[in-house]
XYZ file of C-alpha atoms in Angstrom:
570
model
C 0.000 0.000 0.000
C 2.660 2.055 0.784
C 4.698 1.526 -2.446
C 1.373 2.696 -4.475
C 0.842 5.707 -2.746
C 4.597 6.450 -2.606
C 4.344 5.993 -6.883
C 1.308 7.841 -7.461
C 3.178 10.575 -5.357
C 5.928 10.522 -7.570
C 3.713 10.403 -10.841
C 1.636 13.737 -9.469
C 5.013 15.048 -8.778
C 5.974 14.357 -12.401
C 2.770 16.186 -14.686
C 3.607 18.845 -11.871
C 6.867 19.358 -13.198
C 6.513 20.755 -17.450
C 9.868 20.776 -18.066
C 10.435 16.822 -16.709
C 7.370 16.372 -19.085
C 8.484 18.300 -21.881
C 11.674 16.525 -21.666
C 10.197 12.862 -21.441
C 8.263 13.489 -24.279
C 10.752 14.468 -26.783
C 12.513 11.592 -25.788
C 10.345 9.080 -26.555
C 9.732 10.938 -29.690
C 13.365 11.016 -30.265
C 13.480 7.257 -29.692
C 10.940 6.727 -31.240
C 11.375 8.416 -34.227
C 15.194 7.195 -34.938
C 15.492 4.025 -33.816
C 12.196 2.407 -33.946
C 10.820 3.854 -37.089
C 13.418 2.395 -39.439
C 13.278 -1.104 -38.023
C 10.261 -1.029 -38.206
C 9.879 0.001 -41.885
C 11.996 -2.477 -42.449
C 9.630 -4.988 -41.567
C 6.892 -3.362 -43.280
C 9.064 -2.905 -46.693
C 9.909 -6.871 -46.390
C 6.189 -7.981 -45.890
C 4.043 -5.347 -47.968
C 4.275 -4.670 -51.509
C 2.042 -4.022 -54.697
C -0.362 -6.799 -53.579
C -0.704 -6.191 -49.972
C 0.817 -8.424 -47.262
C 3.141 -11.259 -48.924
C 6.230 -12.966 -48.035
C 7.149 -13.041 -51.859
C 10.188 -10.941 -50.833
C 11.395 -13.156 -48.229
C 10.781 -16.324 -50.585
C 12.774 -14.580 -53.376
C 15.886 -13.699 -51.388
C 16.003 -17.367 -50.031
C 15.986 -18.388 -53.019
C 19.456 -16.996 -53.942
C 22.383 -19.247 -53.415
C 24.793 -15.995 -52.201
C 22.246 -15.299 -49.528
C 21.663 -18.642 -48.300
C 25.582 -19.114 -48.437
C 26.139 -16.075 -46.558
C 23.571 -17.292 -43.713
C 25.705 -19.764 -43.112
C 29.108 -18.052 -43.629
C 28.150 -15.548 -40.986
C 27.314 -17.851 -38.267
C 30.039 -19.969 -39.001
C 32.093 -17.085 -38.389
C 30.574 -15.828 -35.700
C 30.416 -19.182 -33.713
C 33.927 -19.352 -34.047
C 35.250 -15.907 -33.436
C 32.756 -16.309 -30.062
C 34.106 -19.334 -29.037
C 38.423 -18.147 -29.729
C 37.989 -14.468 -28.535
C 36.345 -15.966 -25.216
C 38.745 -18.564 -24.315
C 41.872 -16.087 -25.457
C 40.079 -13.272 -23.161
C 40.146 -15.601 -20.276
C 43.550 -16.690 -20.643
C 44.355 -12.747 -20.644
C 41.850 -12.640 -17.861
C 43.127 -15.492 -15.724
C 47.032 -14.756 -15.938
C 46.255 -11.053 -14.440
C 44.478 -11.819 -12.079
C 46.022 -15.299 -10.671
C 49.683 -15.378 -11.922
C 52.168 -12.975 -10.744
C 53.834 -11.044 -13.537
C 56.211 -8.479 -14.328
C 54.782 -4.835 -14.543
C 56.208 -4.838 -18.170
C 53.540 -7.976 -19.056
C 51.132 -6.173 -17.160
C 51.776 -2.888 -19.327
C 51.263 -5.058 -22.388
C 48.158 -6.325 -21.362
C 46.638 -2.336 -20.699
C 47.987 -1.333 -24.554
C 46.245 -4.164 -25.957
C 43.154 -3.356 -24.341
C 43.231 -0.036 -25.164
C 44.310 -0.465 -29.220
C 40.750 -1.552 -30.249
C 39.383 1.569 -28.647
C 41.261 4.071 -30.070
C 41.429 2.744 -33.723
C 39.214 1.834 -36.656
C 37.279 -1.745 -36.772
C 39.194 -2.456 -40.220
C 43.031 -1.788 -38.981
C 43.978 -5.578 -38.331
C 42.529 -5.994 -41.726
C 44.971 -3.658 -43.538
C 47.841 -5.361 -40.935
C 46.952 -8.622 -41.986
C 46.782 -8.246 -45.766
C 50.590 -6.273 -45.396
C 51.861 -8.974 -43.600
C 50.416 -12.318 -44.668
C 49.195 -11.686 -48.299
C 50.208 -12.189 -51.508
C 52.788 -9.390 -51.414
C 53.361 -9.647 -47.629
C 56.396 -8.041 -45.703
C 56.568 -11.751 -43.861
C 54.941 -13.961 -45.962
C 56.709 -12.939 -49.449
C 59.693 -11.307 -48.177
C 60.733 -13.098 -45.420
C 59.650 -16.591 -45.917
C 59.303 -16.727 -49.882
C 55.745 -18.191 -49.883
C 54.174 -16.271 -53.324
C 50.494 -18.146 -53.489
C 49.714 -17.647 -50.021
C 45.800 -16.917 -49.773
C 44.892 -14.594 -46.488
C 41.434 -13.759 -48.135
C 38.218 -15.251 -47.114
C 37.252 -17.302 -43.957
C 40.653 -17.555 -42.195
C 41.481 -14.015 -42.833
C 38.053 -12.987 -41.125
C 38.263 -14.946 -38.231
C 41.745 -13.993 -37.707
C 41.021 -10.366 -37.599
C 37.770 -10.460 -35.676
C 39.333 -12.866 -33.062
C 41.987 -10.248 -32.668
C 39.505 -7.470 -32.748
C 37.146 -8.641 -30.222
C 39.339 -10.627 -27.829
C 40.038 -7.788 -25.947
C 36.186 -6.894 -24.699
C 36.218 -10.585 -23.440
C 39.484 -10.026 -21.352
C 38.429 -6.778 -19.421
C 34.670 -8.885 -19.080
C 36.305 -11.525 -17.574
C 38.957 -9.503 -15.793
C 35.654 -8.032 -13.642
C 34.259 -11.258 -12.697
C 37.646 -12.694 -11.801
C 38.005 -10.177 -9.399
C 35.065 -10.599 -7.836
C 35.772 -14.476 -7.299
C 36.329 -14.636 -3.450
C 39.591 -16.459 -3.431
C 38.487 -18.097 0.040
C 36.492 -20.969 -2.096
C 39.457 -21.885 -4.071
C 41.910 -21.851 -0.899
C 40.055 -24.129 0.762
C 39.873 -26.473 -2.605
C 43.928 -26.129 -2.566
C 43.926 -26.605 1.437
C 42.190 -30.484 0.780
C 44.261 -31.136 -1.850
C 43.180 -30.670 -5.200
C 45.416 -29.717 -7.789
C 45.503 -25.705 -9.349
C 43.427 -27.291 -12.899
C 41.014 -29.040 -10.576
C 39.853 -25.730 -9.017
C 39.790 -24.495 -11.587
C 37.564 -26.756 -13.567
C 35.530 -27.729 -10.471
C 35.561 -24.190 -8.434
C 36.705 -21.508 -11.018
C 35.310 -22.354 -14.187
C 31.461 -23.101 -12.892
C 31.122 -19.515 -11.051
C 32.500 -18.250 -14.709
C 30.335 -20.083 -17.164
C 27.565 -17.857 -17.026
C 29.875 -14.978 -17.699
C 31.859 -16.934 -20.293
C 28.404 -17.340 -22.281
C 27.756 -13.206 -21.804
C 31.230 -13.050 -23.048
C 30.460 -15.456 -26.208
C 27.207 -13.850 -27.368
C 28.692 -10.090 -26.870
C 31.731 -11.647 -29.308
C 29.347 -13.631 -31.512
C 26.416 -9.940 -31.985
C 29.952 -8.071 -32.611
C 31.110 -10.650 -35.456
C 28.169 -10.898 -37.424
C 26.829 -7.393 -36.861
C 30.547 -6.450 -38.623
C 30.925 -4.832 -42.337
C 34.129 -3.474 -42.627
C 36.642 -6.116 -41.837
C 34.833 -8.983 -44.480
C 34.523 -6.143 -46.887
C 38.615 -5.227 -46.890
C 39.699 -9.451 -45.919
C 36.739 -11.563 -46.745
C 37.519 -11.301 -50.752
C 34.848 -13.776 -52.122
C 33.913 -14.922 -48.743
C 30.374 -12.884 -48.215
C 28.939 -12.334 -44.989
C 25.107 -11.261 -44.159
C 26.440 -7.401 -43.655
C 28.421 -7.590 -46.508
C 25.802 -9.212 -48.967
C 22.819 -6.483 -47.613
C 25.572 -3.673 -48.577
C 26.265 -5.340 -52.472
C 22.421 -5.608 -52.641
C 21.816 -2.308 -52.048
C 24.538 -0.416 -54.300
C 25.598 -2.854 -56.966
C 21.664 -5.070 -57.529
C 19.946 -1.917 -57.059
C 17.574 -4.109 -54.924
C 16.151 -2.061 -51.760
C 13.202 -4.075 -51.041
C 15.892 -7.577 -51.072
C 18.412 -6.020 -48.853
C 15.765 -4.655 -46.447
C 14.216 -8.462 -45.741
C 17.877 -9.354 -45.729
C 18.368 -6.753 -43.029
C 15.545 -7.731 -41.060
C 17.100 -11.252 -41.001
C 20.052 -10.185 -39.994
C 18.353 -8.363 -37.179
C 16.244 -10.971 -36.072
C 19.771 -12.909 -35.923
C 21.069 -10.470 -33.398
C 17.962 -9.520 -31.369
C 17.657 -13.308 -30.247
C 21.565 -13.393 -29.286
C 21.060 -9.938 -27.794
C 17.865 -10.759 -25.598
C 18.922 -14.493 -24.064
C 22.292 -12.199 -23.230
C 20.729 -9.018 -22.148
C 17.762 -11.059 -19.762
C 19.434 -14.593 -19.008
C 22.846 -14.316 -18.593
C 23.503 -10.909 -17.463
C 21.020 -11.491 -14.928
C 22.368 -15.069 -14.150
C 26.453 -13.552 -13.866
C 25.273 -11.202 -10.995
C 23.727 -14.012 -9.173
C 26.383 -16.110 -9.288
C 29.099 -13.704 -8.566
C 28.769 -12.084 -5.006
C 30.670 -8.925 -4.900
C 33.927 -8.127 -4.117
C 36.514 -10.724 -2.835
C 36.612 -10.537 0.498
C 40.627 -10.782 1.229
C 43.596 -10.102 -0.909
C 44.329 -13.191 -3.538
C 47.512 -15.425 -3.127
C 48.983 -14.836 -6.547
C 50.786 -17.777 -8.092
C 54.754 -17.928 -7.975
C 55.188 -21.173 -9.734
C 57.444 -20.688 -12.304
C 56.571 -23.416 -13.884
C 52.878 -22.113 -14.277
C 53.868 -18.725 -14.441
C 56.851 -18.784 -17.112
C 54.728 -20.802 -19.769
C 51.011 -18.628 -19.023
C 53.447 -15.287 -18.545
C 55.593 -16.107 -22.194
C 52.647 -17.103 -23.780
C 50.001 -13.907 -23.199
C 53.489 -11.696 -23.737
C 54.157 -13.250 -27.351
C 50.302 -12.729 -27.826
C 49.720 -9.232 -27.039
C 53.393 -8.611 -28.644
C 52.056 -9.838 -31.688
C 48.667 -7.608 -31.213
C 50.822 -4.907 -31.134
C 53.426 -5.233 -33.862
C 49.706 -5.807 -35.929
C 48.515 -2.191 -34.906
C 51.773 -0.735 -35.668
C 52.045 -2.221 -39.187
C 49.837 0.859 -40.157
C 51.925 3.934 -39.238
C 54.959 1.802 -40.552
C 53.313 0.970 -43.745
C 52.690 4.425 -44.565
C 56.349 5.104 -44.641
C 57.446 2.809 -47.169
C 57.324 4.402 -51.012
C 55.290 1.265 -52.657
C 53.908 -1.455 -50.195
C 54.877 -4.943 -51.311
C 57.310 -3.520 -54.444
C 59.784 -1.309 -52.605
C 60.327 -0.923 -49.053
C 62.900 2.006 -48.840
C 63.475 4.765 -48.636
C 61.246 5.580 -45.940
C 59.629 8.691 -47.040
C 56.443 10.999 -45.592
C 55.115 10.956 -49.190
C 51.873 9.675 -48.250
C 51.036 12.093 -45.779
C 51.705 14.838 -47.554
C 49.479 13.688 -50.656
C 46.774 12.666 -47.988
C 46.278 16.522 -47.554
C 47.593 17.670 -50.882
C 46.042 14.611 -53.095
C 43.395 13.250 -52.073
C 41.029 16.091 -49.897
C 42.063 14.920 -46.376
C 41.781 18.091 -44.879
C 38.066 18.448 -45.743
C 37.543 14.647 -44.754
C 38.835 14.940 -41.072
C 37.704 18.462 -41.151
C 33.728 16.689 -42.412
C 34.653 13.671 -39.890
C 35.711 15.782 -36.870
C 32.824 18.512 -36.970
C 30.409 15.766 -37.544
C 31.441 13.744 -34.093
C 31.976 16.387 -32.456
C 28.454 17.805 -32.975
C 27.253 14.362 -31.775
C 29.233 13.714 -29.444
C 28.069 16.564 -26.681
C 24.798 15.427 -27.594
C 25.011 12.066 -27.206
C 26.084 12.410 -23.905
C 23.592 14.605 -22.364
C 20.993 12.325 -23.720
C 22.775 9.413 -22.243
C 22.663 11.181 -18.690
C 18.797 12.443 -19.074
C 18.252 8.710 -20.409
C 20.028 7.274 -16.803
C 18.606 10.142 -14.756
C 14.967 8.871 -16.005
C 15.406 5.466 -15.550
C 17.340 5.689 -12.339
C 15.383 8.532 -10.176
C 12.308 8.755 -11.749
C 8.774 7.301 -11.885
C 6.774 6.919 -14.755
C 5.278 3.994 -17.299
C 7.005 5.326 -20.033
C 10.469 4.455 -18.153
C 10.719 0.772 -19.735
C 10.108 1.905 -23.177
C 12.712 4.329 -22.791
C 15.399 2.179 -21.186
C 14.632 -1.033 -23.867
C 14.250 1.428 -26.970
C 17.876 3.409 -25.894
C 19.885 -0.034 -25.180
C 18.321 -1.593 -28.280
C 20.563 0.038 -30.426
C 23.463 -1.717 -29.501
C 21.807 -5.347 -30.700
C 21.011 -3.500 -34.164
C 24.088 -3.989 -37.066
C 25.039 -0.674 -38.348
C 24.006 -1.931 -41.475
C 20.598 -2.869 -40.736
C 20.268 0.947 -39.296
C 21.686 1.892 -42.402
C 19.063 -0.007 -44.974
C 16.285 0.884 -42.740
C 17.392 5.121 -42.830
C 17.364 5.081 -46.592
C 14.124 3.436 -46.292
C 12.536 5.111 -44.237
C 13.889 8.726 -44.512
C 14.327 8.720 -48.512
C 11.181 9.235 -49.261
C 10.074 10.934 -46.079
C 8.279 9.415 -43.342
C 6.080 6.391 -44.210
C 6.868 7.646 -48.168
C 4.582 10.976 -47.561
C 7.981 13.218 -48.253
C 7.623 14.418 -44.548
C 11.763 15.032 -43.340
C 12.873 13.953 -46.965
C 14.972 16.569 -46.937
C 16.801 15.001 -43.760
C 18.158 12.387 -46.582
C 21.476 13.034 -47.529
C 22.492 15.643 -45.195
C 24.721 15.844 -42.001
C 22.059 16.158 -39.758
C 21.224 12.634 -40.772
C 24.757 11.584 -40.044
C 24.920 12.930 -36.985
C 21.795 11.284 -35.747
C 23.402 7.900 -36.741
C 26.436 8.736 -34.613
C 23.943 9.509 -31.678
C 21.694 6.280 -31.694
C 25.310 4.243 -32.276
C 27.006 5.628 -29.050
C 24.051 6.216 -27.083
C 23.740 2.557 -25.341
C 27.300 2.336 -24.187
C 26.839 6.109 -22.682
C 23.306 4.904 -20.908
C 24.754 2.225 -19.607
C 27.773 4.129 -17.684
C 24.971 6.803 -16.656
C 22.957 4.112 -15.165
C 25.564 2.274 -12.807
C 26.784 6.248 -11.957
C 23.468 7.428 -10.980
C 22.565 4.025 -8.467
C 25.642 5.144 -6.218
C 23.755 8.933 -5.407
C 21.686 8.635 -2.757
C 18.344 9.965 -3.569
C 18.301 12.425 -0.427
C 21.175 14.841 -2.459
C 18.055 15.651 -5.217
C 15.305 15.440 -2.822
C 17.084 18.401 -0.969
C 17.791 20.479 -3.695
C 13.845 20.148 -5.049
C 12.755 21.200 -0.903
C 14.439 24.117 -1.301
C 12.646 25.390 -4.609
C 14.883 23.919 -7.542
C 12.565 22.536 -10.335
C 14.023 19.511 -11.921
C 16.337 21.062 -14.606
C 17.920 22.991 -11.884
C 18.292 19.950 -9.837
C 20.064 17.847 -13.255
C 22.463 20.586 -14.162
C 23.447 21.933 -10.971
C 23.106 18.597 -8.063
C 23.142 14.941 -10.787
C 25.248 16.620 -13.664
C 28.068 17.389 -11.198
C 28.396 14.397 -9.087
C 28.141 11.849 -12.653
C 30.758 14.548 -14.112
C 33.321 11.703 -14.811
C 30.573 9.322 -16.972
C 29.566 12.554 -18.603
C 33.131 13.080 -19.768
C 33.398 9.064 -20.330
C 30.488 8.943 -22.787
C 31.708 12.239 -24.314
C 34.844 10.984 -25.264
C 33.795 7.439 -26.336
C 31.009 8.944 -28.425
C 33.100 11.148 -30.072
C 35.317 7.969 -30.794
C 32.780 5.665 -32.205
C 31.287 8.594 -34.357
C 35.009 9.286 -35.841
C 35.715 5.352 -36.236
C 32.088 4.547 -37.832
C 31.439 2.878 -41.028
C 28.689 0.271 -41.626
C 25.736 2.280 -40.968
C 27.549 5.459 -42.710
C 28.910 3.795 -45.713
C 25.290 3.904 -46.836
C 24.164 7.287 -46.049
C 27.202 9.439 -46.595
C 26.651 11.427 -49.720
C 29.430 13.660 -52.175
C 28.660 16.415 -50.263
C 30.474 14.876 -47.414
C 33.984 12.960 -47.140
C 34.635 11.226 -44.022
C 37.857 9.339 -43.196
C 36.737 6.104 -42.590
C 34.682 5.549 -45.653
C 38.316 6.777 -47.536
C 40.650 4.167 -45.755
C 38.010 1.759 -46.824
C 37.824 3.027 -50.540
C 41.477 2.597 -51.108
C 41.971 -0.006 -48.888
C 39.604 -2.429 -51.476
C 41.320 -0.490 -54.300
C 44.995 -1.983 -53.077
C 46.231 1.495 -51.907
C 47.640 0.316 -49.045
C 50.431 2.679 -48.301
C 47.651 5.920 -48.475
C 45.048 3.774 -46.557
C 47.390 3.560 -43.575
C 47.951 7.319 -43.652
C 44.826 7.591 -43.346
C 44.603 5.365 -40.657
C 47.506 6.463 -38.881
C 46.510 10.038 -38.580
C 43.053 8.715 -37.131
C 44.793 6.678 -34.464
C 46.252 9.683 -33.488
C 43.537 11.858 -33.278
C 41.431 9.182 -31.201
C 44.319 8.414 -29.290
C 44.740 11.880 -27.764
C 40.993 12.427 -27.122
C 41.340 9.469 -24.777
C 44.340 10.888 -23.306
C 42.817 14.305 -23.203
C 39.729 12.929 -21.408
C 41.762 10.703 -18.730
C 44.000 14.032 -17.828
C 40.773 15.993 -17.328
C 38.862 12.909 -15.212
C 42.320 12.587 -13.277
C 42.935 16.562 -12.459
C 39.396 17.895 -12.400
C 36.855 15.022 -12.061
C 34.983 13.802 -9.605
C 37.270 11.302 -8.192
C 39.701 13.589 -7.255
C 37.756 16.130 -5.296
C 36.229 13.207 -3.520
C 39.550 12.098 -2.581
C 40.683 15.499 -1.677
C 37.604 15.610 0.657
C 38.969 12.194 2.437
């Protein structure tokens, strides 16, 4: 009885309050608008046509060999990158956490972490192809092999494995902190070996984690588009085959069903890990440990786990810095000295790339200021307030992340080319950077939420509840009590935003227009053209610019943040 009066309290409270209303509503128009609209045109594309509702589309695309081939392709892939980047990720994982290691290993471990952040999805693809193809550094040039092959399913799960690995190790790095080390001491203390805790103690409080790990991997591999379009050569994959549908078979009502199977593919993945596992991993894992772990000295575990991760990650690396390198030599593959700058200079002078990072910078930075204020009013809403639209707007903002990029990018040109519902309404939106920009948005917006959310559950709800009994209304009360004390995930989701916006291709490649160059969509034009050398120019000057936002932002979190005035306070 309580509870009800306490929410119909806070829901009088709420129509009290125009600007919390005002707010809520443009939000779930917002949400609405951009993220549910095109998937759900989609749908409607796929099962309407001339003669009312049919399935004729659906029947027709199944009926092509190269779709039915890429069906399978993609999960293959998938399945396997899921299964490699896991176990690799919780070898990472493991040898932190358990093994003690030289701070020079552990070092290693934070760069490779941190590569995948800061640099474009297709990188590892231009590494690969410079050192293992046909004309590669190591595979021509140092061990003579001329027919070697790196295209196609190898070369795919190669580079995805090495992509993706990384989100797996700092996932499992969490929960193997959390693992009191009491219930594997007393496993040791009756006898059993260090592999049978770990398969009898370890392993079970992980396998609900390892299985969030597997499925994150698995949406990430088949929701990809740019590393099977630069290393998959005649390999197609479900994102690659929508993209080839839409710009070389002209066929918009094929690659929308193909979309929407795609995006069934990924919603089902996305919902058993969003509502089972995640939900099952906190159960299972109790906190924080409650003592210091005993870290293992034996060298003969340590030396072989400690070589084997350092070979690994060294290998990561030397990957990541094949691309600055490989814009220094004159002609990749033909002739390797001397070094020369050549390509950078002809990236500004040749080939427009001042207007491309000048189109690719103002772009993300327009988004990403927004992105991150509507990731804080999203976590503020679902966090301190009341209301029955809350679910929508929590499901709707997170449901981005289970949609491919290009799925959102079939289902904007279909629903936005023609204007709304095909009535010209915001046709003009087509083609512009406002529609760009909007993309960036509903792309970075779930990671953003997310780091809102598990900010705003550590305020206690008397801070607001203060302000708003001494007269604030509720905008006064966000910018001036919540904004402040979640300043650090504010500046967090800025910077990642502004990231992922920079970095994005697969739901871009389809929207971007003449009117606007943008860096990634150039690294992958020449990239498929063979332009190596001018591709990692490209590349390397985006590295660096993401590189020092993230450096920028950790400087400002470290010297004016939160953190540190709470510290200060101690």
């Amino acid at each position: 009885m309580a509870q009800r009066q306490s929410a119909a309290l806070d829901r009088k409270k709420l129509m009290a309050d125009p600007i919390m209303m005002t707010t809520i509503v443009l939000l779930i128009a917002f949400l609405t608008l951009f993220i549910l609209y095109p998937l759900a045109i989609l749908l409607v594309d796929s099962l309407y046509g001339s003669k009312g509702f049919s399935l004729d589309t659906f029947s027709r695309i199944f009926q092509l060999r190269n779709f039915r081939t890429a069906i399978t392709n993609t999960l293959k892939v998938g399945f396997v990158v899921g299964i490699l980047s896991t176990l690799i990720g919780l070898l990472f994982a493991y040898v932190e956490v358990y093994v003690r290691m030289r701070k020079v290993v552990g070092g290693l471990f934070k760069v490779v972490s941190m590569l995948p952040v800061v640099s474009p999805p297709f990188v590892l693809s231009l590494s690969m192809i410079m050192l293992f193809g046909r004309t590669g550094l190591i595979t021509r040039f140092a061990l003579g092999i001329y027919d070697n092959n790196i295209y196609g399913y190898w070369g795919i799960v190669i580079v995805q494995t090495l992509t993706f690995f990384p989100v797996c190790y700092m996932m499992m790095k969490g929960l193997l902190k959390n693992i009191d080390p009491s219930m594997e001491e007393a496993s040791r203390d009756m006898g059993a070996s260090r592999w049978k805790v770990f398969t009898t103690v370890t392993l079970p409080l992980l396998l609900p984690g390892l299985g969030n790990a597997f499925l994150v991997t698995f949406i990430e591999s088949i929701a990809d588009f740019a590393n099977p379009m630069i290393i998959g050569g005649s390999y197609d994959t479900l994102a690659t085959t929508i993209y080839l549908q839409i710009t070389g078979a002209m066929d918009k009502e094929g690659a929308a069903a193909m979309a929407v199977v795609l995006l069934c593919i990924t919603l089902i993945m996305f919902a058993v890990q969003k509502y089972y596992l995640e939900r099952k991993t906190a159960a299972t894992l109790s906190g924080k440990a409650s003592r210091a772990r005993m870290l293992i000295e034996d060298k003969s575990v340590t030396i072989p786990l400690t070589i084997l991760c350092s070979l690994a990650a060294i290998f990561v690396i030397m990957m990541y810095l094949c691309v600055p390198i490989g814009a220094l030599f004159p002609t990749w593959g033909y002739k390797f000295t001397p070094l020369t700058f050549k390509w950078f200079e002809q990236v500004f002078t040749r080939y427009r790339g001042l207007r491309a990072f000048t189109d690719s910078f103002v772009l993300s930075i327009i988004a990403a200021p927004i992105t991150a204020l509507l990731s804080m009013i999203i976590s503020y809403l679902v966090v301190k307030r009341k209301f029955r639209g809350k679910g929508f707007i929590e499901a709707v903002s997170i449901l981005a992340m289970a949609v491919p990029g290009t799925v959102l990018g079939v289902g904007y040109i279909r629903g936005f080319a023609n204007g709304l519902f095909h009535t010209g309404l915001l046709s003009g939106l087509y083609g512009t950077g406002a529609i760009l920009v909007i993309v960036f948005i509903v792309r970075s917006l779930p990671t953003g939420t997310r780091s809102g959310i598990s900010a705003l559950r550590q305020i206690d709800k008397s801070i607001e509840e203060s302000a708003y009994d001494m007269g604030a209304n509720s905008l006064k009360v966000f910018t001036s009590v919540t904004l402040p004390l979640i300043k650090d995930s504010f500046l967090s989701g800025l910077v990642t935003a502004f990231v992922r916006s920079i970095t994005a291709i697969s739901a871009i490649i389809l929207l971007v227009t003449p009117s606007y160059l943008l860096i990634t969509v150039q690294i992958n034009e020449f990239a498929e053209k063979g332009a190596f050398s001018i591709a990692c120019a490209f590349a390397t000057i985006l590295i660096i610019i993401t590189y020092g936002s993230v450096l920028l932002m950790n400087f400002i979190i470290k010297h004016f943040g939160t953190s540190r005035k709470v510290k200060e306070g101690e």
